[in-house]
PDB file of C-alpha atoms in Angstrom:
ATOM      1  CA  VAL A  19      -0.108  -0.013  -0.018  1.00  0.00           C
ATOM      2  CA  VAL A  20       1.350   3.312  -1.213  1.00  0.00           C
ATOM      3  CA  ASP A  21       0.126   6.512   0.462  1.00  0.00           C
ATOM      4  CA  PRO A  22       0.502  10.034  -0.769  1.00  0.00           C
ATOM      5  CA  LEU A  23       1.434  13.350   0.981  1.00  0.00           C
ATOM      6  CA  LEU A  24      -1.091  16.205   0.955  1.00  0.00           C
ATOM      7  CA  ASP A  25       1.156  17.663  -2.112  1.00  0.00           C
ATOM      8  CA  GLY A  26       0.596  14.352  -4.137  1.00  0.00           C
ATOM      9  CA  ARG A  27       3.866  12.859  -3.856  1.00  0.00           C
ATOM     10  CA  ARG A  28       3.791   9.213  -2.909  1.00  0.00           C
ATOM     11  CA  PHE A  29       5.618   7.425  -0.113  1.00  0.00           C
ATOM     12  CA  ARG A  30       6.229   3.672   0.751  1.00  0.00           C
ATOM     13  CA  ALA A  31       6.574   1.895   4.097  1.00  0.00           C
ATOM     14  CA  LEU A  32       8.644  -1.111   5.003  1.00  0.00           C
ATOM     15  CA  THR A  33       6.821  -2.793   8.057  1.00  0.00           C
ATOM     16  CA  VAL A  34       8.422  -5.453  10.248  1.00  0.00           C
ATOM     17  CA  VAL A  35       6.496  -7.481  12.798  1.00  0.00           C
ATOM     18  CA  ASP A  36       7.676 -10.322  14.862  1.00  0.00           C
ATOM     19  CA  THR A  37       5.340 -13.210  14.469  1.00  0.00           C
ATOM     20  CA  TYR A  38       5.807 -14.674  18.049  1.00  0.00           C
ATOM     21  CA  SER A  39       4.908 -11.493  19.681  1.00  0.00           C
ATOM     22  CA  ARG A  40       3.006  -9.557  17.221  1.00  0.00           C
ATOM     23  CA  HIS A  41       5.321  -6.407  18.206  1.00  0.00           C
ATOM     24  CA  SER A  42       5.835  -4.029  15.343  1.00  0.00           C
ATOM     25  CA  GLN A  43       9.631  -3.583  15.401  1.00  0.00           C
ATOM     26  CA  ILE A  44       9.599  -0.590  12.947  1.00  0.00           C
ATOM     27  CA  ILE A  45       7.613   1.302  10.232  1.00  0.00           C
ATOM     28  CA  GLU A  46       9.867   2.909   7.944  1.00  0.00           C
ATOM     29  CA  PRO A  47       8.077   5.400   5.440  1.00  0.00           C
ATOM     30  CA  ASP A  48      10.640   6.864   2.743  1.00  0.00           C
ATOM     31  CA  PHE A  49      10.047   8.069  -0.843  1.00  0.00           C
ATOM     32  CA  THR A  50      12.338   5.095  -1.737  1.00  0.00           C
ATOM     33  CA  LEU A  51      13.257   1.940   0.095  1.00  0.00           C
ATOM     34  CA  THR A  52      15.980   0.025  -1.502  1.00  0.00           C
ATOM     35  CA  GLY A  53      17.578  -3.318  -0.104  1.00  0.00           C
ATOM     36  CA  THR A  54      20.379  -0.829   1.555  1.00  0.00           C
ATOM     37  CA  LYS A  55      17.524   1.013   3.115  1.00  0.00           C
ATOM     38  CA  VAL A  56      15.776  -2.055   4.465  1.00  0.00           C
ATOM     39  CA  VAL A  57      19.406  -3.271   5.808  1.00  0.00           C
ATOM     40  CA  ALA A  58      19.655  -0.264   7.823  1.00  0.00           C
ATOM     41  CA  ALA A  59      16.086  -0.257   9.195  1.00  0.00           C
ATOM     42  CA  LEU A  60      16.731  -4.042  10.215  1.00  0.00           C
ATOM     43  CA  GLU A  61      20.241  -3.202  11.735  1.00  0.00           C
ATOM     44  CA  ARG A  62      18.296  -0.558  13.885  1.00  0.00           C
ATOM     45  CA  VAL A  63      15.969  -3.340  14.916  1.00  0.00           C
ATOM     46  CA  ALA A  64      18.645  -5.716  15.498  1.00  0.00           C
ATOM     47  CA  LYS A  65      20.421  -3.532  17.874  1.00  0.00           C
ATOM     48  CA  GLN A  66      17.226  -3.367  20.099  1.00  0.00           C
ATOM     49  CA  CYS A  67      16.058  -7.106  19.975  1.00  0.00           C
ATOM     50  CA  GLY A  68      18.961  -9.045  18.171  1.00  0.00           C
ATOM     51  CA  TYR A  69      18.901 -10.707  14.844  1.00  0.00           C
ATOM     52  CA  PRO A  70      16.199 -12.835  13.991  1.00  0.00           C
ATOM     53  CA  LYS A  71      16.488 -16.466  12.702  1.00  0.00           C
ATOM     54  CA  MET A  72      14.250 -15.828   9.746  1.00  0.00           C
ATOM     55  CA  ILE A  73      12.549 -13.250   7.862  1.00  0.00           C
ATOM     56  CA  THR A  74       9.443 -14.160   5.657  1.00  0.00           C
ATOM     57  CA  VAL A  75       9.236 -11.751   2.873  1.00  0.00           C
ATOM     58  CA  ASP A  76       7.553 -11.160  -0.589  1.00  0.00           C
ATOM     59  CA  ASN A  77       9.619 -11.051  -3.790  1.00  0.00           C
ATOM     60  CA  GLY A  78       9.861  -7.160  -4.141  1.00  0.00           C
ATOM     61  CA  SER A  79      13.257  -5.780  -5.615  1.00  0.00           C
ATOM     62  CA  GLU A  80      14.192  -4.519  -2.085  1.00  0.00           C
ATOM     63  CA  PHE A  81      14.053  -7.996  -0.701  1.00  0.00           C
ATOM     64  CA  THR A  82      15.741  -9.878  -3.505  1.00  0.00           C
ATOM     65  CA  SER A  83      18.676  -7.382  -3.252  1.00  0.00           C
ATOM     66  CA  LYS A  84      22.108  -8.212  -3.003  1.00  0.00           C
ATOM     67  CA  ALA A  85      22.464  -5.778   0.046  1.00  0.00           C
ATOM     68  CA  LEU A  86      19.621  -7.604   1.994  1.00  0.00           C
ATOM     69  CA  ASP A  87      21.038 -11.179   0.985  1.00  0.00           C
ATOM     70  CA  ALA A  88      24.758 -10.235   2.055  1.00  0.00           C
ATOM     71  CA  TRP A  89      23.343  -8.798   5.305  1.00  0.00           C
ATOM     72  CA  ALA A  90      21.335 -12.077   6.116  1.00  0.00           C
ATOM     73  CA  TYR A  91      24.030 -14.354   5.125  1.00  0.00           C
ATOM     74  CA  ALA A  92      26.651 -12.288   7.388  1.00  0.00           C
ATOM     75  CA  HIS A  93      24.199 -12.504  10.544  1.00  0.00           C
ATOM     76  CA  GLY A  94      22.544 -16.150   9.982  1.00  0.00           C
ATOM     77  CA  VAL A  95      19.155 -14.906   9.035  1.00  0.00           C
ATOM     78  CA  LYS A  96      17.274 -17.162   6.829  1.00  0.00           C
ATOM     79  CA  LEU A  97      15.295 -15.337   4.094  1.00  0.00           C
ATOM     80  CA  ASP A  98      11.963 -17.104   3.460  1.00  0.00           C
ATOM     81  CA  PHE A  99      10.413 -15.795   0.307  1.00  0.00           C
ATOM     82  CA  ILE A 100       6.899 -16.439  -0.017  1.00  0.00           C
ATOM     83  CA  ARG A 101       5.434 -17.820  -3.545  1.00  0.00           C
ATOM     84  CA  PRO A 102       4.405 -15.090  -5.829  1.00  0.00           C
ATOM     85  CA  GLY A 103       0.865 -14.014  -5.611  1.00  0.00           C
ATOM     86  CA  LYS A 104       0.241 -15.872  -2.386  1.00  0.00           C
ATOM     87  CA  PRO A 105       0.229 -13.001   0.315  1.00  0.00           C
ATOM     88  CA  VAL A 106      -1.485 -15.797   2.820  1.00  0.00           C
ATOM     89  CA  GLU A 107       1.776 -17.010   3.089  1.00  0.00           C
ATOM     90  CA  ASN A 108       2.760 -13.582   5.044  1.00  0.00           C
ATOM     91  CA  ALA A 109      -0.609 -13.517   7.014  1.00  0.00           C
ATOM     92  CA  VAL A 110       0.714 -11.716  10.223  1.00  0.00           C
ATOM     93  CA  ILE A 111       2.078  -8.913   8.144  1.00  0.00           C
ATOM     94  CA  GLU A 112      -0.887  -8.934   5.455  1.00  0.00           C
ATOM     95  CA  SER A 113      -3.261  -8.394   8.720  1.00  0.00           C
ATOM     96  CA  PHE A 114      -1.042  -5.977  10.455  1.00  0.00           C
ATOM     97  CA  ASN A 115      -0.728  -3.807   7.035  1.00  0.00           C
ATOM     98  CA  GLY A 116      -4.560  -3.922   6.986  1.00  0.00           C
ATOM     99  CA  ARG A 117      -5.076  -2.435  10.353  1.00  0.00           C
ATOM    100  CA  PHE A 118      -2.209  -0.022   9.638  1.00  0.00           C
ATOM    101  CA  ARG A 119      -3.761   1.224   6.506  1.00  0.00           C
ATOM    102  CA  ASP A 120      -7.239   1.465   8.236  1.00  0.00           C
ATOM    103  CA  GLU A 121      -6.349   2.890  11.205  1.00  0.00           C
ATOM    104  CA  CYS A 122      -3.418   5.307  10.399  1.00  0.00           C
ATOM    105  CA  LEU A 123      -2.682   5.776   6.722  1.00  0.00           C
ATOM    106  CA  ASN A 124      -6.451   6.270   5.871  1.00  0.00           C
ATOM    107  CA  ALA A 125      -7.408   8.181   9.034  1.00  0.00           C
ATOM    108  CA  ASN A 126      -4.643  10.890   8.669  1.00  0.00           C
ATOM    109  CA  VAL A 127      -3.123  13.566   6.130  1.00  0.00           C
ATOM    110  CA  PHE A 128       0.351  13.727   5.999  1.00  0.00           C
ATOM    111  CA  VAL A 129       1.977  17.140   5.063  1.00  0.00           C
ATOM    112  CA  SER A 130       5.391  16.145   4.680  1.00  0.00           C
ATOM    113  CA  LEU A 131       7.478  13.011   4.997  1.00  0.00           C
ATOM    114  CA  HIS A 132       8.512  14.131   8.486  1.00  0.00           C
ATOM    115  CA  ASP A 133       4.930  14.346   9.394  1.00  0.00           C
ATOM    116  CA  ALA A 134       4.078  10.930   8.229  1.00  0.00           C
ATOM    117  CA  ARG A 135       6.914   9.493  10.316  1.00  0.00           C
ATOM    118  CA  GLN A 136       5.825  11.121  13.433  1.00  0.00           C
ATOM    119  CA  LYS A 137       2.111  10.158  12.919  1.00  0.00           C
ATOM    120  CA  ILE A 138       3.061   6.802  12.013  1.00  0.00           C
ATOM    121  CA  GLU A 139       5.460   6.218  14.717  1.00  0.00           C
ATOM    122  CA  ALA A 140       2.898   7.334  17.161  1.00  0.00           C
ATOM    123  CA  TRP A 141       0.567   4.690  15.901  1.00  0.00           C
ATOM    124  CA  ARG A 142       3.252   2.076  16.082  1.00  0.00           C
ATOM    125  CA  ILE A 143       3.575   2.781  19.783  1.00  0.00           C
ATOM    126  CA  ASP A 144       0.016   2.609  20.445  1.00  0.00           C
ATOM    127  CA  TYR A 145      -0.485  -0.814  18.652  1.00  0.00           C
ATOM    128  CA  ASN A 146       2.404  -2.148  20.703  1.00  0.00           C
ATOM    129  CA  GLU A 147       1.300  -0.879  24.139  1.00  0.00           C
ATOM    130  CA  HIS A 148      -2.194  -0.195  24.180  1.00  0.00           C
ATOM    131  CA  ARG A 149      -3.908  -2.854  22.152  1.00  0.00           C
ATOM    132  CA  PRO A 150      -4.597  -6.256  23.044  1.00  0.00           C
ATOM    133  CA  HIS A 151      -4.511  -9.277  20.637  1.00  0.00           C
ATOM    134  CA  SER A 152      -6.674 -12.432  21.083  1.00  0.00           C
ATOM    135  CA  SER A 153      -3.591 -14.373  19.698  1.00  0.00           C
ATOM    136  CA  LEU A 154      -1.664 -13.059  22.575  1.00  0.00           C
ATOM    137  CA  GLY A 155      -4.165 -14.176  25.323  1.00  0.00           C
ATOM    138  CA  ASP A 156      -5.627 -10.527  24.835  1.00  0.00           C
ATOM    139  CA  LEU A 157      -2.222  -8.950  25.998  1.00  0.00           C
ATOM    140  CA  THR A 158      -0.626  -6.070  24.118  1.00  0.00           C
ATOM    141  CA  PRO A 159       2.665  -6.976  22.346  1.00  0.00           C
ATOM    142  CA  LYS A 160       4.635  -5.046  24.864  1.00  0.00           C
ATOM    143  CA  GLU A 161       2.810  -7.079  27.877  1.00  0.00           C
ATOM    144  CA  PHE A 162       3.371 -10.420  26.258  1.00  0.00           C
ATOM    145  CA  ILE A 163       7.079  -9.757  25.672  1.00  0.00           C
ATOM    146  CA  GLU A 164       7.187  -8.593  29.491  1.00  0.00           C
ATOM    147  CA  GLN A 165       5.201 -11.879  30.360  1.00  0.00           C
ATOM    148  CA  VAL A 166       7.625 -13.857  28.135  1.00  0.00           C
ATOM    149  CA  ALA A 167      10.763 -12.556  29.647  1.00  0.00           C
ATOM    150  CA  GLN A 168       9.465 -13.192  33.195  1.00  0.00           C
ATOM    151  CA  THR A 169       9.022 -17.068  32.415  1.00  0.00           C
ATOM    152  CA  GLY A 170      11.802 -17.448  30.240  1.00  0.00           C
ATOM    153  CA  LEU A 171      10.100 -19.328  27.410  1.00  0.00           C
ATOM    154  CA  GLN A 172      11.180 -16.639  24.758  1.00  0.00           C
ATOM    155  CA  GLU A 173      12.211 -17.860  21.427  1.00  0.00           C
ATOM    156  CA  ALA A 174      14.310 -16.223  18.649  1.00  0.00           C
ATOM    157  CA  PRO A 175      12.378 -13.618  16.962  1.00  0.00           C
ATOM    158  CA  ILE A 176      11.012 -14.422  13.336  1.00  0.00           C
ATOM    159  CA  PHE A 177      10.241 -11.397  11.474  1.00  0.00           C
ATOM    160  CA  GLN A 178       7.669 -10.849   8.634  1.00  0.00           C
ATOM    161  CA  LEU A 179       8.532  -7.791   6.372  1.00  0.00           C
ATOM    162  CA  SER A 180       6.386  -6.207   4.014  1.00  0.00           C
ATOM    163  CA  MET A 181       6.505  -2.954   1.698  1.00  0.00           C
ATOM    164  CA  VAL A 182       3.174  -1.255   2.076  1.00  0.00           C
TER     165      VAL A 182
END
């Protein structure tokens, strides 16, 4: 899903969600999102929560890039490509992107990329900290992560990425 600014210019957003905790790791809006920019975003995520063991991606050029392939190889991250035309194979991120579209992109007017980044980040924080998920026993992603940390049942993150 591509969204326009008030002046008509379009931007894209990289969304990264941990399939285990449903935690939105990052939403990266930009006018262009190359493999190099995807790698930079994933490095910022990895500094906070470590490298995932696997990332599920579609077949977009930013995900089939040499930059992402080299990054994944260097950090022991498996890239799991969905079959073309089968978005259901990336269901967690597709569900997230639908919510993101309905609740954030459709509900806001963005006057600049900076404005979009601020509003999108505020929505992401609200999603992680204030929205219970039935798949998490009606806990928010933040509460679920805290509970898992206390019980020691944590598993390595598995991310799903999408360009919306």
